[in-house]
PDB file of C-alpha atoms in Angstrom:
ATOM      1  CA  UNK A1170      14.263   3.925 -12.168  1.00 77.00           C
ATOM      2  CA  UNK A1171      11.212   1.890  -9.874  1.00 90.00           C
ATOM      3  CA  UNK A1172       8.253   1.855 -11.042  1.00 92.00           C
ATOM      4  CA  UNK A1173       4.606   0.942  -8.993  1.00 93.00           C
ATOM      5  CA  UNK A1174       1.956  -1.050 -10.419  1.00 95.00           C
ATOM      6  CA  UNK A1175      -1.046  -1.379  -8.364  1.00 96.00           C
ATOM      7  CA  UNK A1176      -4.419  -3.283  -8.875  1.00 95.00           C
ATOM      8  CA  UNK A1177      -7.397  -4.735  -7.369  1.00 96.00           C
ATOM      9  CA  UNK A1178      -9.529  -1.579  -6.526  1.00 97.00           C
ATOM     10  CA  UNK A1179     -13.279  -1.711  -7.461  1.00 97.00           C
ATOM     11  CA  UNK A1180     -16.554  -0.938  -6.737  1.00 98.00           C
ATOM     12  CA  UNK A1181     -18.148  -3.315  -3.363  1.00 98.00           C
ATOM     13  CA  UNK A1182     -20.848  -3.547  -1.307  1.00 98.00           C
ATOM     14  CA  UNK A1183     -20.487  -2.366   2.767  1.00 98.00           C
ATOM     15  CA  UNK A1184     -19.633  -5.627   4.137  1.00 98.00           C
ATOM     16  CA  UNK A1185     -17.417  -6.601   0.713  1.00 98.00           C
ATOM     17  CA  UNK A1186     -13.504  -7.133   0.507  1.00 98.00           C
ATOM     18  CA  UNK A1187     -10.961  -6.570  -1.734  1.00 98.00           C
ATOM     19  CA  UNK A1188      -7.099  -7.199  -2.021  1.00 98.00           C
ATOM     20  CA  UNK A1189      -5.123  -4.929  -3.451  1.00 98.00           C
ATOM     21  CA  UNK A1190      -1.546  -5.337  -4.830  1.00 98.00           C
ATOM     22  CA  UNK A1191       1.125  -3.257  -5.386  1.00 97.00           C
ATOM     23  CA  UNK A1192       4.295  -4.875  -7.652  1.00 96.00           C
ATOM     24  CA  UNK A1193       7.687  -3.269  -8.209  1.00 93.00           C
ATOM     25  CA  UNK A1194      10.081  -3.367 -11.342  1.00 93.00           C
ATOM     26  CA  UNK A1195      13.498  -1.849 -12.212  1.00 93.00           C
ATOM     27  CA  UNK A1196      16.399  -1.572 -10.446  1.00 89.00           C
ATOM     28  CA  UNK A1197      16.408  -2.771  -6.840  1.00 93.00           C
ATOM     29  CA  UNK A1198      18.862  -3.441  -4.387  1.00 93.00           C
ATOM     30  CA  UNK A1199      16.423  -3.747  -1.465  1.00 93.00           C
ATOM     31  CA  UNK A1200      13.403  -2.381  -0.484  1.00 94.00           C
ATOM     32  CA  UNK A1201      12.286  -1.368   3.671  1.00 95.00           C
ATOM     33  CA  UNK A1202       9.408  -0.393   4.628  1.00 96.00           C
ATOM     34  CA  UNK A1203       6.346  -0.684   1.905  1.00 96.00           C
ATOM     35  CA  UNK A1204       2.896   0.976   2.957  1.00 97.00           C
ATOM     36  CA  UNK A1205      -0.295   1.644   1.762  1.00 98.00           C
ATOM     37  CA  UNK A1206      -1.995   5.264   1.950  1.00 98.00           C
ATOM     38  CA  UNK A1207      -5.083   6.575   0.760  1.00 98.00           C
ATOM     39  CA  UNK A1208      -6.854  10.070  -0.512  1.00 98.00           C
ATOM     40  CA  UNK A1209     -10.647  10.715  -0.580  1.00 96.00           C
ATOM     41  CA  UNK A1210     -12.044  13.869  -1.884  1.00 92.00           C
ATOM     42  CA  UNK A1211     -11.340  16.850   0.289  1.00 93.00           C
ATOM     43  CA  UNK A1212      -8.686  15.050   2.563  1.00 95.00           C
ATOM     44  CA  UNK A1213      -5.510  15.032   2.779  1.00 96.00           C
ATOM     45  CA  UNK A1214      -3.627  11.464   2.067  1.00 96.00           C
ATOM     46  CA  UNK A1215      -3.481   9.295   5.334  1.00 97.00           C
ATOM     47  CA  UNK A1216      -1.266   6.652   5.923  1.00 97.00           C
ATOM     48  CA  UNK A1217      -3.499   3.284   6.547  1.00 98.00           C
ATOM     49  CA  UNK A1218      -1.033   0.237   6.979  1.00 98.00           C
ATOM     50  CA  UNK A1219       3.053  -0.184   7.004  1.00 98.00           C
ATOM     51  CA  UNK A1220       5.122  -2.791   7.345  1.00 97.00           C
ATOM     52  CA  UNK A1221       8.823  -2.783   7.515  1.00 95.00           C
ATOM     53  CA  UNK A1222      11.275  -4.941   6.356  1.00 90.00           C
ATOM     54  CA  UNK A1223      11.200  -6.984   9.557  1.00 88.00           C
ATOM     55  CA  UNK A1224       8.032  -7.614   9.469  1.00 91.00           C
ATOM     56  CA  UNK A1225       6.048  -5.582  11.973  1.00 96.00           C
ATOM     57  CA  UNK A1226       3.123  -3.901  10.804  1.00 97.00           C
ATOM     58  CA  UNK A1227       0.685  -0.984  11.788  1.00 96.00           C
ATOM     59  CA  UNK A1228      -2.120   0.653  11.039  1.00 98.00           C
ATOM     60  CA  UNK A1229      -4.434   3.465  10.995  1.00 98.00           C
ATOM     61  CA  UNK A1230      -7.027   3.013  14.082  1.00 98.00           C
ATOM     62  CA  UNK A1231      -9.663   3.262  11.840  1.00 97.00           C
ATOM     63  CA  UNK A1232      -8.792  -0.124   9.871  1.00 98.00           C
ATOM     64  CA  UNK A1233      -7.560  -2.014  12.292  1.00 97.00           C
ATOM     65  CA  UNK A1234      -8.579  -5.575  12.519  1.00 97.00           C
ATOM     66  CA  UNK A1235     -10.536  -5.186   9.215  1.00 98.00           C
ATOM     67  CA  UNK A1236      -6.817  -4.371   6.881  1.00 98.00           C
ATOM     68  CA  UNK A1237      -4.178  -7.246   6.699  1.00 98.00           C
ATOM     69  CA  UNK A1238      -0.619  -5.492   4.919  1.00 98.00           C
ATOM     70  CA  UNK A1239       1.479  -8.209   3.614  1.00 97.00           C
ATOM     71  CA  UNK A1240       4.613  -8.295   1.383  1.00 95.00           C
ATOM     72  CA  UNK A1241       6.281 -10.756  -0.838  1.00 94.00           C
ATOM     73  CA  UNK A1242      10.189  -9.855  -1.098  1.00 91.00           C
ATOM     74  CA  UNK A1243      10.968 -11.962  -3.463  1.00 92.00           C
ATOM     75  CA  UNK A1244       8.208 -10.606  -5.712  1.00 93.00           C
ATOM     76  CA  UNK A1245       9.230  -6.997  -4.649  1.00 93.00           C
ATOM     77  CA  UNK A1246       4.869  -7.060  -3.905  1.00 95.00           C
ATOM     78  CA  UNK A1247       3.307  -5.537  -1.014  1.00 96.00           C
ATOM     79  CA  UNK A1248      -0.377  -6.267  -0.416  1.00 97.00           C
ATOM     80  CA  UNK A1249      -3.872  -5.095   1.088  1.00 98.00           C
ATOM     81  CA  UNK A1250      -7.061  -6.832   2.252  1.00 98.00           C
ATOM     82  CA  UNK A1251      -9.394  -5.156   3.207  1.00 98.00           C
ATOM     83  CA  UNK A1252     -11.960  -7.021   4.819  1.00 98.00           C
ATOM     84  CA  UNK A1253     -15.832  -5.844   6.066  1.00 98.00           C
ATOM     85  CA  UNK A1254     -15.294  -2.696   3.691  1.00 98.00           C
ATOM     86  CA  UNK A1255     -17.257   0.704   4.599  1.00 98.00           C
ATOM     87  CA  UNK A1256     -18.055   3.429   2.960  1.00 97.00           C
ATOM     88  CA  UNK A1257     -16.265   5.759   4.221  1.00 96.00           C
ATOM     89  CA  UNK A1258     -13.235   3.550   3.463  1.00 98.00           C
ATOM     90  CA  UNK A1259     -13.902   4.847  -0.224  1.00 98.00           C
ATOM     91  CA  UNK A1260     -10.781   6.633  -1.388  1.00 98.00           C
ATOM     92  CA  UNK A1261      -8.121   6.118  -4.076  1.00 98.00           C
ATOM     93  CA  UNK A1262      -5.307   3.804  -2.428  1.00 98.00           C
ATOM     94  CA  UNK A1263      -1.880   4.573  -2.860  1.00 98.00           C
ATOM     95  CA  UNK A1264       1.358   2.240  -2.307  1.00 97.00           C
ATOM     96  CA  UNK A1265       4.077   3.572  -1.342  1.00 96.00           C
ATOM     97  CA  UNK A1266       7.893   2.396  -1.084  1.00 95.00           C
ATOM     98  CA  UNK A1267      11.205   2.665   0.575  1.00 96.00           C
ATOM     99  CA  UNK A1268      13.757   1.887  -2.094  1.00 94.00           C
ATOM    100  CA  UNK A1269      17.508   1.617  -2.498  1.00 94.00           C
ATOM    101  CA  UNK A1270      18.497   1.299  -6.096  1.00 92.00           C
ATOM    102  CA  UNK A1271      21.680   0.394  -5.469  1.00 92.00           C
ATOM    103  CA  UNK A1272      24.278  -1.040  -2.787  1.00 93.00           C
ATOM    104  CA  UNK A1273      25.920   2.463  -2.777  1.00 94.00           C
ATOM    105  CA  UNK A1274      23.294   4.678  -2.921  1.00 91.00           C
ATOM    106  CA  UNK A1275      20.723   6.050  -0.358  1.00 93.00           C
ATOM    107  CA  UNK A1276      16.749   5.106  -0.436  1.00 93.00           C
ATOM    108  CA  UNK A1277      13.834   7.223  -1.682  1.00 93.00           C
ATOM    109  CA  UNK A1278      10.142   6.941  -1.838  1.00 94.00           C
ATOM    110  CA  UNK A1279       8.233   5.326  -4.617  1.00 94.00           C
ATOM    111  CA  UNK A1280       4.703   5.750  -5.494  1.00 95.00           C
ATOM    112  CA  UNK A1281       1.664   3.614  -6.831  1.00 96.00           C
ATOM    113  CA  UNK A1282      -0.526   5.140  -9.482  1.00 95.00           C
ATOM    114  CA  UNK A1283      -3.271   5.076  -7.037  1.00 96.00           C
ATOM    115  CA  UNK A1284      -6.139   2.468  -7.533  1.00 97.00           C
ATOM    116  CA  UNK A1285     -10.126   3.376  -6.134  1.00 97.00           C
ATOM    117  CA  UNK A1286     -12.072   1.970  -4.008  1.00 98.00           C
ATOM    118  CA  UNK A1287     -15.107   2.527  -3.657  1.00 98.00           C
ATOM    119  CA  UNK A1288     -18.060   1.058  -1.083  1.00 98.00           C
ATOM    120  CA  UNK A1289     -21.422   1.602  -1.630  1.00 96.00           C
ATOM    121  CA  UNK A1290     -24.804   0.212  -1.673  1.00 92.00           C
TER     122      UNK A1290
END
């Protein structure tokens, strides 16, 4: 019913930045909070930013005040810049979702394909 596109991984230096984006299509009624989480080899996924539909954000203490999480309603878009980039922020990035399809029906999570990042010299 919702589909996830993401973009904007890539390969960057330690220092680099990137801005990933995350755009929904299909049937929406209205969307709460949108996140974005990440995997790297060997861990488990780990939430790194959220914000909810009133705006308030957090984040992981491990990308704070390097990670901005943004969304666009109208363009059903949340993003991610990631600023002074590290390597051990290399992972594959996952958006994620809160959905209702419909005025009458309950929410679910959606998922991103997952885009990588990677930071290396």
């Amino acid at each position: 019913q919702v589909q996830f596109v993401e973009s904007g991984g890539g390969l960057v230096q330690p220092g680099g930045s990137l801005r990933l984006s995350c755009t929904a299509s299909g049937s929406i009624f209205r969307i709460y909070t949108m996140g974005w989480y990440r995997q790297a080899p060997g861990k488990q996924r780990e939430l790194v930013a959220a914000i909810f539909s009133g705006g308030s954000r957090n984040y992981a203490d491990s990308v704070k005040g390097r990670f901005t999480i943004s969304r666009d309603n109208d363009k059903n878009t949340v993003y991610l810049q990631m600023n002074n980039l590290k390597p051990e922020d290399t992972a594959v990035y996952y958006c994620n979702a809160q959905v209702q399809v419909a005025f009458y029906s309950g929410s679910r999570d959606y998922w991103g394909q997952g885009t990588q990042v990677t930071v290396s010299s």
